[in-house]
Amino acid sequence: IASPPAAAQKFEPNYDEAKVPAYQLPDPLVMESGDPVTTAEQWPARRAEIIELFTQHVFGRMPEHRRVESKVVRRDANANDGQTVRTELSVIVKSPQLDPSNPGDIEKSIEIHVLVDVPHSRGAANGDAAKPAAVPAFLGLNFQGNHTVTSDPNVRITPSWVRDRRDDSTEGNRAVAGGRGVAASRWPSEMINQRGYALITAYYGDIDPDTDDGFQNGIHGLMPEFIASLPPEERPGSIAGWTYGISCILDAIEKTPNLGIDVSRVGVIGHSRLGKTALWAGAIDPRFALVISNDSGCGGAALSRRAVGETVGRINASFPHWFCDGFEHYNQNENALPVDSHELIALAAPRPIAVGSATDDKWADPRGEFLAARAASPVYELLGLPGLLDDEGQTPSEPPQPDHAYSSGAISYHLRAGGHDLAKEDWQCYLDFADRFLQQD
Ligand code: GTR
């Protein structure tokens, strides 16, 4: 079902709770066959079903296989005034499958540049003979290039396509030096390092350009045969592509010696469309020890069935390349969707997950994100862990007050006062939550 073009559609977002349609959420603890899931042993089979449903109906399918090479291109042991060991990696992602019987098959590759900031005093990357213990890390894609997360003049400027921002940070669709540091507030690497964590970040456009290019470029361009072999509705969108890239980055981190990162303690984080991406990455890549969704909204942590703010129909009209075409069946038809966002959150179980919203970010439906986080709790409880708990250790009936987190369970939810952003206050919540699970001392 194709939606009318965005311009032809007059969209009035609903923000009135009284007008939220009646809905029933799919039960994460009932198999597609109707059989209930009552023991922890039965969860993996249900989990696999939910992953398959999100693959077919929301994000599309990517290959299981990845081929990744990684090389250190720069190391600076004195970044952030000596507090940080900064490493830049060149990560080459190759076509996942070549047909050896077809000599015409040409191997293609893309390059993702990865910035790795490890606290100087902690990581093995400082070359300390005593080899201090490797640190846990946060891995997140950024929106404008690694050179925008820090004012360090040595960080490479991405040569990939960027959105023309019509300011000093871009010239047409090219990133330029004027953008250095413009996104630093979203990536407070000094603060993250001071708390004993590394930061791993890469530009999402190095993986797949955020334009509707018919999937000729970026990661999809590496695998035309694979994509052509899929049912058209399951062809992967950009979110699936960015997610695949995130797993490739973790492969590269695993392969690179002496980075000073403990790969068994890496959390995946993302904001907005990259928050949707972080949720899906955490769901399908079990190596992530923590999952963080910041203001991810529609197609992310917000319940689609509420249709508050941005809706499935609206997001598919504005961003037709983000999801698979199968998702369009649910335009103005959210109740027919066989999954909803509480199940995307529950796919992290038993690993901890944090969902962050902001009071003024109504478009992303903060209340819908809270309700989804809460509705993921039964899966955690089945696995013997507390889900979302309020300050009294009870299931909360209402979201927390602004600038307060409900974070004593394995699901954390906080509501920052302010607008759509990944702010220092959000990081403080995520760092506090991560301390409970990822720090060993
Ligand atoms: C908006 C979009 C949201 C969110 C946001 C972002 O335009 O409607 O779903 O993803 O972009 O990524 O900043």
Short mmCIF file of C-alpha atoms and ligand atoms in Angstrom, two decimals:
data_model
loop_
_atom_site.label_atom_id
_atom_site.label_comp_id
_atom_site.label_asym_id
_atom_site.label_seq_id
_atom_site.Cartn_x
_atom_site.Cartn_y
_atom_site.Cartn_z
CA ILE A 1 0.00 0.00 0.00
CA ALA A 2 1.74 3.13 -1.13
CA SER A 3 1.09 6.25 0.90
CA PRO A 4 0.31 9.49 -0.92
CA PRO A 5 3.33 11.78 -1.26
CA ALA A 6 4.02 13.82 1.86
CA ALA A 7 3.06 17.08 0.17
CA ALA A 8 -0.36 15.73 -0.82
CA GLN A 9 -1.09 14.61 2.70
CA LYS A 10 -2.27 17.13 5.21
CA PHE A 11 -0.91 15.75 8.44
CA GLU A 12 -2.20 16.98 11.77
CA PRO A 13 -0.32 15.28 14.58
CA ASN A 14 -2.42 14.26 17.55
CA TYR A 15 -1.21 15.28 21.02
CA ASP A 16 -4.53 14.81 22.80
CA GLU A 17 -4.61 11.75 25.08
CA ALA A 18 -8.38 11.67 24.77
CA LYS A 19 -7.99 11.05 21.04
CA VAL A 20 -5.53 8.18 21.29
CA PRO A 21 -7.27 5.29 19.53
CA ALA A 22 -8.24 2.16 21.46
CA TYR A 23 -5.53 -0.44 21.03
CA GLN A 24 -4.32 -3.73 22.34
CA LEU A 25 -0.61 -4.44 22.38
CA PRO A 26 0.68 -7.73 21.03
CA ASP A 27 1.74 -9.89 23.96
CA PRO A 28 5.51 -10.46 23.94
CA LEU A 29 4.88 -13.62 25.95
CA VAL A 30 2.52 -15.35 23.54
CA MET A 31 3.92 -17.29 20.60
CA GLU A 32 2.49 -16.66 17.13
CA SER A 33 0.81 -20.06 17.52
CA GLY A 34 -1.10 -18.69 20.52
CA ASP A 35 0.87 -20.75 23.03
CA PRO A 36 1.89 -18.83 26.14
CA VAL A 37 5.55 -18.36 27.06
CA THR A 38 5.76 -19.19 30.74
CA THR A 39 9.37 -20.14 31.39
CA ALA A 40 12.73 -18.50 30.74
CA GLU A 41 13.68 -21.52 28.61
CA GLN A 42 10.85 -20.70 26.21
CA TRP A 43 11.91 -17.08 25.71
CA PRO A 44 14.65 -17.61 23.07
CA ALA A 45 12.12 -19.15 20.66
CA ARG A 46 9.70 -16.27 21.15
CA ARG A 47 12.56 -13.79 20.89
CA ALA A 48 13.55 -15.28 17.52
CA GLU A 49 9.94 -14.90 16.34
CA ILE A 50 9.82 -11.25 17.36
CA ILE A 51 13.12 -10.56 15.58
CA GLU A 52 11.71 -12.17 12.46
CA LEU A 53 8.54 -10.07 12.67
CA PHE A 54 10.52 -6.83 12.99
CA THR A 55 12.73 -7.97 10.11
CA GLN A 56 9.78 -8.68 7.81
CA HIS A 57 7.45 -5.86 8.78
CA VAL A 58 9.60 -2.97 10.00
CA PHE A 59 13.32 -2.88 9.19
CA GLY A 60 14.03 -5.40 6.43
CA ARG A 61 16.64 -8.11 6.21
CA MET A 62 20.42 -7.80 6.12
CA PRO A 63 22.89 -10.65 5.56
CA GLU A 64 23.98 -12.67 8.57
CA HIS A 65 27.54 -12.56 7.42
CA ARG A 66 30.00 -9.63 7.65
CA ARG A 67 33.49 -9.12 6.28
CA VAL A 68 35.42 -6.41 8.05
CA GLU A 69 39.02 -5.21 8.13
CA SER A 70 40.32 -2.62 10.50
CA LYS A 71 43.46 -0.52 10.69
CA VAL A 72 44.66 2.15 13.09
CA VAL A 73 45.29 5.33 11.11
CA ARG A 74 46.12 7.73 13.92
CA ARG A 75 46.75 7.63 17.61
CA ASP A 76 47.08 10.59 19.91
CA ALA A 77 47.90 9.77 23.52
CA ASN A 78 47.30 13.36 24.61
CA ALA A 79 43.84 14.28 23.43
CA ASN A 80 41.43 16.23 25.67
CA ASP A 81 44.44 17.88 27.37
CA GLY A 82 46.06 14.58 28.15
CA GLN A 83 43.00 12.86 29.56
CA THR A 84 42.21 10.79 26.51
CA VAL A 85 43.96 8.34 24.22
CA ARG A 86 42.31 9.06 20.87
CA THR A 87 42.51 6.48 18.10
CA GLU A 88 41.11 6.79 14.59
CA LEU A 89 40.36 3.54 12.83
CA SER A 90 39.70 2.92 9.18
CA VAL A 91 37.16 0.14 9.00
CA ILE A 92 36.69 -1.50 5.61
CA VAL A 93 33.42 -3.35 5.12
CA LYS A 94 33.40 -5.66 2.11
CA SER A 95 30.64 -7.30 0.12
CA PRO A 96 29.41 -10.01 2.45
CA GLN A 97 29.17 -12.69 -0.16
CA LEU A 98 30.82 -13.25 -3.50
CA ASP A 99 29.90 -16.12 -5.75
CA PRO A 100 33.26 -17.88 -6.30
CA SER A 101 31.89 -19.57 -9.43
CA ASN A 102 31.19 -16.20 -11.00
CA PRO A 103 34.42 -14.46 -11.94
CA GLY A 104 32.38 -11.40 -12.89
CA ASP A 105 31.43 -10.79 -9.29
CA ILE A 106 33.28 -7.70 -8.23
CA GLU A 107 34.12 -7.20 -4.60
CA LYS A 108 33.10 -3.79 -3.37
CA SER A 109 33.86 -2.09 -0.11
CA ILE A 110 33.06 0.99 1.92
CA GLU A 111 35.17 2.73 4.54
CA ILE A 112 33.84 3.76 7.94
CA HIS A 113 36.05 6.04 9.99
CA VAL A 114 35.79 5.33 13.68
CA LEU A 115 36.84 7.62 16.51
CA VAL A 116 37.78 5.89 19.76
CA ASP A 117 38.38 7.93 22.92
CA VAL A 118 39.73 5.87 25.83
CA PRO A 119 40.45 7.41 29.24
CA HIS A 120 44.18 7.88 29.48
CA SER A 121 44.67 6.59 32.96
CA ARG A 122 42.59 3.48 32.51
CA GLY A 123 42.92 1.81 29.15
CA ALA A 124 45.74 -0.39 27.90
CA ALA A 125 45.95 2.01 24.97
CA ASN A 126 48.28 4.25 26.94
CA GLY A 127 50.99 1.67 26.47
CA ASP A 128 51.38 1.22 30.20
CA ALA A 129 53.45 -1.88 30.78
CA ALA A 130 51.25 -2.74 33.72
CA LYS A 131 48.33 -2.96 31.27
CA PRO A 132 45.50 -1.56 33.35
CA ALA A 133 42.18 -3.30 32.89
CA ALA A 134 40.36 -2.49 29.69
CA VAL A 135 37.35 -0.21 30.09
CA PRO A 136 33.68 -0.50 29.13
CA ALA A 137 32.49 1.70 26.28
CA PHE A 138 29.56 3.42 24.61
CA LEU A 139 29.25 2.99 20.85
CA GLY A 140 27.04 5.43 18.96
CA LEU A 141 26.72 6.78 15.45
CA ASN A 142 26.84 10.55 14.99
CA PHE A 143 24.87 12.72 12.54
CA GLN A 144 27.49 15.08 11.08
CA GLY A 145 30.91 13.43 11.11
CA ASN A 146 33.56 12.56 13.69
CA HIS A 147 35.14 16.00 13.26
CA THR A 148 31.93 17.52 14.66
CA VAL A 149 32.09 15.67 17.98
CA THR A 150 35.32 17.38 19.03
CA SER A 151 37.16 20.57 18.16
CA ASP A 152 40.43 18.57 17.81
CA PRO A 153 41.79 19.86 14.45
CA ASN A 154 43.41 16.50 13.65
CA VAL A 155 40.27 14.42 13.41
CA ARG A 156 39.54 13.47 9.82
CA ILE A 157 36.69 15.28 8.09
CA THR A 158 34.37 12.75 6.50
CA PRO A 159 34.45 12.67 2.70
CA SER A 160 30.98 11.06 2.66
CA TRP A 161 27.75 12.71 1.60
CA VAL A 162 26.34 15.02 4.27
CA ARG A 163 23.10 16.97 4.44
CA ASP A 164 23.60 20.53 3.24
CA ARG A 165 23.07 22.53 6.43
CA ARG A 166 23.49 25.89 4.69
CA ASP A 167 25.90 27.05 7.38
CA ASP A 168 29.67 27.02 7.94
CA SER A 169 29.72 23.27 8.58
CA THR A 170 28.95 22.23 4.99
CA GLU A 171 29.57 23.29 1.42
CA GLY A 172 26.77 21.71 -0.53
CA ASN A 173 26.77 18.04 0.43
CA ARG A 174 30.37 18.09 1.68
CA ALA A 175 31.54 18.47 5.26
CA VAL A 176 34.10 21.24 5.87
CA ALA A 177 36.33 22.42 8.72
CA GLY A 178 33.74 24.96 9.91
CA GLY A 179 31.85 22.01 11.40
CA ARG A 180 34.59 21.04 13.84
CA GLY A 181 33.12 20.60 17.28
CA VAL A 182 29.56 21.67 16.38
CA ALA A 183 28.11 18.46 17.87
CA ALA A 184 30.48 18.29 20.86
CA SER A 185 27.68 18.81 23.39
CA ARG A 186 26.11 15.53 22.24
CA TRP A 187 29.35 13.59 22.68
CA PRO A 188 30.95 14.75 25.96
CA SER A 189 33.93 12.46 25.65
CA GLU A 190 35.84 14.08 28.54
CA MET A 191 32.95 13.46 30.89
CA ILE A 192 32.50 9.92 29.59
CA ASN A 193 36.21 9.24 29.97
CA GLN A 194 36.30 10.73 33.46
CA ARG A 195 33.61 8.29 34.46
CA GLY A 196 35.81 5.41 33.29
CA TYR A 197 34.21 4.68 29.92
CA ALA A 198 35.48 4.86 26.37
CA LEU A 199 33.50 6.50 23.58
CA ILE A 200 33.36 4.91 20.13
CA THR A 201 31.66 6.92 17.41
CA ALA A 202 31.37 7.00 13.63
CA TYR A 203 29.46 9.07 11.08
CA TYR A 204 26.26 7.32 10.03
CA GLY A 205 26.63 8.58 6.46
CA ASP A 206 29.91 6.65 6.12
CA ILE A 207 27.66 3.56 6.36
CA ASP A 208 24.68 4.70 4.35
CA PRO A 209 23.81 8.19 3.07
CA ASP A 210 20.56 9.40 4.62
CA THR A 211 18.86 10.04 1.30
CA ASP A 212 16.41 8.08 -0.78
CA ASP A 213 18.97 7.05 -3.40
CA GLY A 214 17.40 3.76 -4.39
CA PHE A 215 20.06 2.06 -2.27
CA GLN A 216 22.76 2.38 -4.90
CA ASN A 217 25.31 3.79 -2.45
CA GLY A 218 26.61 2.97 0.97
CA ILE A 219 26.27 -0.42 2.54
CA HIS A 220 23.38 -1.54 0.34
CA GLY A 221 25.60 -1.03 -2.70
CA LEU A 222 27.89 -3.81 -1.43
CA MET A 223 25.20 -6.46 -1.75
CA PRO A 224 22.96 -5.92 -4.80
CA GLU A 225 22.53 -9.67 -5.38
CA PHE A 226 21.55 -10.30 -1.79
CA ILE A 227 19.01 -7.48 -1.83
CA ALA A 228 17.60 -8.57 -5.21
CA SER A 229 17.10 -12.07 -3.83
CA LEU A 230 14.74 -10.84 -1.08
CA PRO A 231 10.98 -10.43 -1.33
CA PRO A 232 10.63 -6.72 -2.26
CA GLU A 233 8.86 -5.85 0.98
CA GLU A 234 11.76 -7.22 3.04
CA ARG A 235 14.49 -5.22 1.33
CA PRO A 236 16.39 -3.47 4.07
CA GLY A 237 16.02 0.24 4.66
CA SER A 238 18.67 2.63 5.93
CA ILE A 239 18.06 1.81 9.60
CA ALA A 240 18.87 -1.85 8.87
CA GLY A 241 21.97 -0.65 6.99
CA TRP A 242 23.19 1.58 9.84
CA THR A 243 22.55 -1.31 12.23
CA TYR A 244 24.67 -3.66 10.14
CA GLY A 245 27.39 -0.99 10.14
CA ILE A 246 27.27 -0.80 13.94
CA SER A 247 27.92 -4.54 14.16
CA CYS A 248 30.80 -4.11 11.70
CA ILE A 249 32.27 -1.42 13.96
CA LEU A 250 32.06 -3.77 16.94
CA ASP A 251 33.78 -6.45 14.82
CA ALA A 252 36.56 -3.96 14.15
CA ILE A 253 36.89 -3.07 17.83
CA GLU A 254 37.18 -6.78 18.63
CA LYS A 255 39.88 -7.22 16.03
CA THR A 256 42.04 -4.23 16.93
CA PRO A 257 44.63 -5.06 19.58
CA ASN A 258 45.52 -2.71 22.42
CA LEU A 259 42.56 -0.40 22.14
CA GLY A 260 41.97 -0.65 25.88
CA ILE A 261 38.30 -1.55 25.47
CA ASP A 262 36.59 -4.54 27.04
CA VAL A 263 34.34 -5.72 24.18
CA SER A 264 32.15 -7.69 26.56
CA ARG A 265 31.10 -4.39 28.15
CA VAL A 266 30.04 -2.20 25.24
CA GLY A 267 26.71 -0.37 25.26
CA VAL A 268 25.07 0.84 22.04
CA ILE A 269 23.55 4.32 22.12
CA GLY A 270 21.71 6.48 19.61
CA HIS A 271 19.61 9.61 19.35
CA SER A 272 16.44 10.00 17.31
CA ARG A 273 16.64 8.06 14.01
CA LEU A 274 19.89 6.69 15.36
CA GLY A 275 18.06 5.79 18.58
CA LYS A 276 15.75 3.63 16.47
CA THR A 277 18.95 2.20 14.99
CA ALA A 278 20.50 1.57 18.44
CA LEU A 279 17.39 -0.33 19.55
CA TRP A 280 17.52 -2.59 16.51
CA ALA A 281 21.30 -3.03 16.79
CA GLY A 282 20.97 -4.02 20.44
CA ALA A 283 18.14 -6.40 19.55
CA ILE A 284 19.95 -8.33 16.85
CA ASP A 285 23.55 -8.13 18.06
CA PRO A 286 23.69 -9.89 21.43
CA ARG A 287 27.27 -8.72 22.00
CA PHE A 288 25.98 -5.36 23.21
CA ALA A 289 25.86 -5.42 26.98
CA LEU A 290 23.60 -2.35 27.29
CA VAL A 291 21.15 -0.65 24.94
CA ILE A 292 20.26 3.06 25.02
CA SER A 293 17.51 4.79 23.06
CA ASN A 294 17.47 8.58 23.30
CA ASP A 295 14.38 10.38 21.93
CA SER A 296 13.92 7.64 19.33
CA GLY A 297 10.17 8.15 18.86
CA CYS A 298 8.18 6.59 16.03
CA GLY A 299 9.70 3.36 14.76
CA GLY A 300 11.87 3.41 17.90
CA ALA A 301 10.72 3.33 21.52
CA ALA A 302 7.31 5.02 21.08
CA LEU A 303 4.26 2.77 20.76
CA SER A 304 3.11 2.95 17.13
CA ARG A 305 -0.47 2.13 18.12
CA ARG A 306 -0.90 5.37 20.04
CA ALA A 307 -0.31 7.38 16.85
CA VAL A 308 0.71 10.40 18.93
CA GLY A 309 2.99 12.92 17.22
CA GLU A 310 4.79 11.25 14.33
CA THR A 311 2.87 8.24 13.00
CA VAL A 312 3.81 5.24 10.88
CA GLY A 313 2.08 6.79 7.85
CA ARG A 314 3.83 10.08 8.35
CA ILE A 315 7.32 8.63 8.87
CA ASN A 316 7.00 6.40 5.80
CA ALA A 317 5.92 9.41 3.75
CA SER A 318 8.73 11.68 4.98
CA PHE A 319 11.50 9.07 5.12
CA PRO A 320 10.61 6.30 2.66
CA HIS A 321 14.15 4.91 2.81
CA TRP A 322 14.40 4.27 6.58
CA PHE A 323 12.22 1.17 6.92
CA CYS A 324 11.37 -1.74 4.63
CA ASP A 325 8.44 -1.37 2.26
CA GLY A 326 6.49 -3.92 4.32
CA PHE A 327 6.15 -1.22 7.03
CA GLU A 328 3.90 0.80 4.69
CA HIS A 329 1.10 -1.70 5.20
CA TYR A 330 0.65 -0.17 8.62
CA ASN A 331 0.20 3.43 7.50
CA GLN A 332 -2.98 4.56 9.29
CA ASN A 333 -3.34 0.88 10.19
CA GLU A 334 -1.13 0.52 13.28
CA ASN A 335 -3.34 -2.05 14.98
CA ALA A 336 -2.52 -4.57 12.27
CA LEU A 337 1.22 -4.36 12.98
CA PRO A 338 2.18 -7.76 14.45
CA VAL A 339 4.68 -6.11 16.83
CA ASP A 340 5.05 -2.84 18.71
CA SER A 341 7.88 -0.95 20.35
CA HIS A 342 7.59 -2.60 23.79
CA GLU A 343 8.79 -5.77 22.04
CA LEU A 344 11.69 -3.96 20.40
CA ILE A 345 12.71 -2.89 23.91
CA ALA A 346 12.14 -6.38 25.31
CA LEU A 347 14.52 -7.86 22.74
CA ALA A 348 17.34 -6.42 24.84
CA ALA A 349 16.41 -8.70 27.77
CA PRO A 350 18.05 -9.78 29.95
CA ARG A 351 20.55 -7.03 29.16
CA PRO A 352 19.85 -3.61 30.69
CA ILE A 353 18.14 -1.00 28.51
CA ALA A 354 17.65 2.73 29.02
CA VAL A 355 14.97 4.77 27.30
CA GLY A 356 15.27 8.55 27.47
CA SER A 357 12.63 11.10 26.43
CA ALA A 358 12.40 14.89 26.65
CA THR A 359 9.38 16.88 27.84
CA ASP A 360 9.17 19.15 24.79
CA ASP A 361 9.87 16.40 22.27
CA LYS A 362 6.16 15.75 21.74
CA TRP A 363 6.73 14.58 18.16
CA ALA A 364 8.51 11.51 19.61
CA ASP A 365 5.63 10.84 22.09
CA PRO A 366 7.44 10.69 25.48
CA ARG A 367 4.44 9.06 27.13
CA GLY A 368 4.37 6.38 24.42
CA GLU A 369 8.05 5.70 25.13
CA PHE A 370 7.35 5.39 28.85
CA LEU A 371 4.42 3.01 28.27
CA ALA A 372 6.54 0.87 25.93
CA ALA A 373 9.38 0.65 28.46
CA ARG A 374 6.89 -0.42 31.10
CA ALA A 375 5.20 -2.95 28.81
CA ALA A 376 8.59 -4.62 28.22
CA SER A 377 8.80 -5.47 31.94
CA PRO A 378 7.02 -8.86 31.83
CA VAL A 379 9.83 -10.26 29.67
CA TYR A 380 12.46 -9.18 32.19
CA GLU A 381 10.37 -10.57 35.02
CA LEU A 382 10.08 -13.91 33.22
CA LEU A 383 13.88 -13.93 33.11
CA GLY A 384 14.06 -13.24 36.83
CA LEU A 385 14.93 -9.53 36.63
CA PRO A 386 13.05 -6.42 37.66
CA GLY A 387 11.77 -4.44 34.64
CA LEU A 388 10.83 -0.77 35.02
CA LEU A 389 10.42 0.24 38.66
CA ASP A 390 9.55 3.52 40.34
CA ASP A 391 11.33 4.88 43.42
CA GLU A 392 9.23 2.63 45.66
CA GLY A 393 10.21 -0.44 43.71
CA GLN A 394 6.74 -0.69 42.14
CA THR A 395 5.61 -0.71 38.53
CA PRO A 396 5.03 3.00 37.87
CA SER A 397 1.56 4.11 36.82
CA GLU A 398 2.80 7.45 35.48
CA PRO A 399 6.09 8.68 33.99
CA PRO A 400 8.63 10.19 36.40
CA GLN A 401 8.79 13.92 37.02
CA PRO A 402 10.97 15.85 34.55
CA ASP A 403 14.71 15.44 35.17
CA HIS A 404 14.17 12.29 37.17
CA ALA A 405 14.98 8.71 36.19
CA TYR A 406 13.26 5.49 37.14
CA SER A 407 16.33 3.33 37.00
CA SER A 408 16.50 0.81 39.80
CA GLY A 409 15.34 -2.10 37.61
CA ALA A 410 16.92 -3.50 34.46
CA ILE A 411 14.87 -1.05 32.38
CA SER A 412 15.52 2.63 32.96
CA TYR A 413 13.28 5.49 31.82
CA HIS A 414 13.95 9.18 32.22
CA LEU A 415 12.29 12.34 31.04
CA ARG A 416 14.63 15.29 30.58
CA ALA A 417 13.17 18.79 30.72
CA GLY A 418 13.76 20.30 27.29
CA GLY A 419 13.67 19.51 23.60
CA HIS A 420 14.81 16.91 21.09
CA ASP A 421 18.51 16.46 21.79
CA LEU A 422 21.15 14.21 23.29
CA ALA A 423 22.22 16.39 26.19
CA LYS A 424 24.73 16.14 29.02
CA GLU A 425 21.84 15.44 31.41
CA ASP A 426 20.87 12.44 29.30
CA TRP A 427 24.45 11.18 29.44
CA GLN A 428 24.46 11.58 33.22
CA CYS A 429 21.44 9.25 33.43
CA TYR A 430 23.00 6.73 31.07
CA LEU A 431 26.35 6.80 32.88
CA ASP A 432 24.68 6.31 36.27
CA PHE A 433 22.67 3.42 34.88
CA ALA A 434 25.69 1.89 33.14
CA ASP A 435 27.67 2.04 36.39
CA ARG A 436 25.35 -0.58 37.86
CA PHE A 437 26.04 -3.07 35.08
CA LEU A 438 29.28 -2.29 33.25
CA GLN A 439 31.71 -1.20 35.94
CA GLN A 440 33.55 -3.91 37.78
CA ASP A 441 35.16 -1.89 40.51
C1 GTR B 1 12.63 13.70 12.45
C2 GTR B 1 11.87 12.41 12.35
C3 GTR B 1 12.02 11.64 13.62
C4 GTR B 1 13.45 11.60 14.11
C5 GTR B 1 14.21 12.86 13.81
C6 GTR B 1 15.73 12.74 13.88
O1 GTR B 1 12.46 14.52 11.37
O2 GTR B 1 10.54 12.72 12.10
O3 GTR B 1 11.51 10.33 13.45
O4 GTR B 1 14.11 10.50 13.65
O5 GTR B 1 13.95 13.35 12.56
O6 GTR B 1 16.32 11.71 13.55
O7 GTR B 1 16.33 13.76 14.23
#
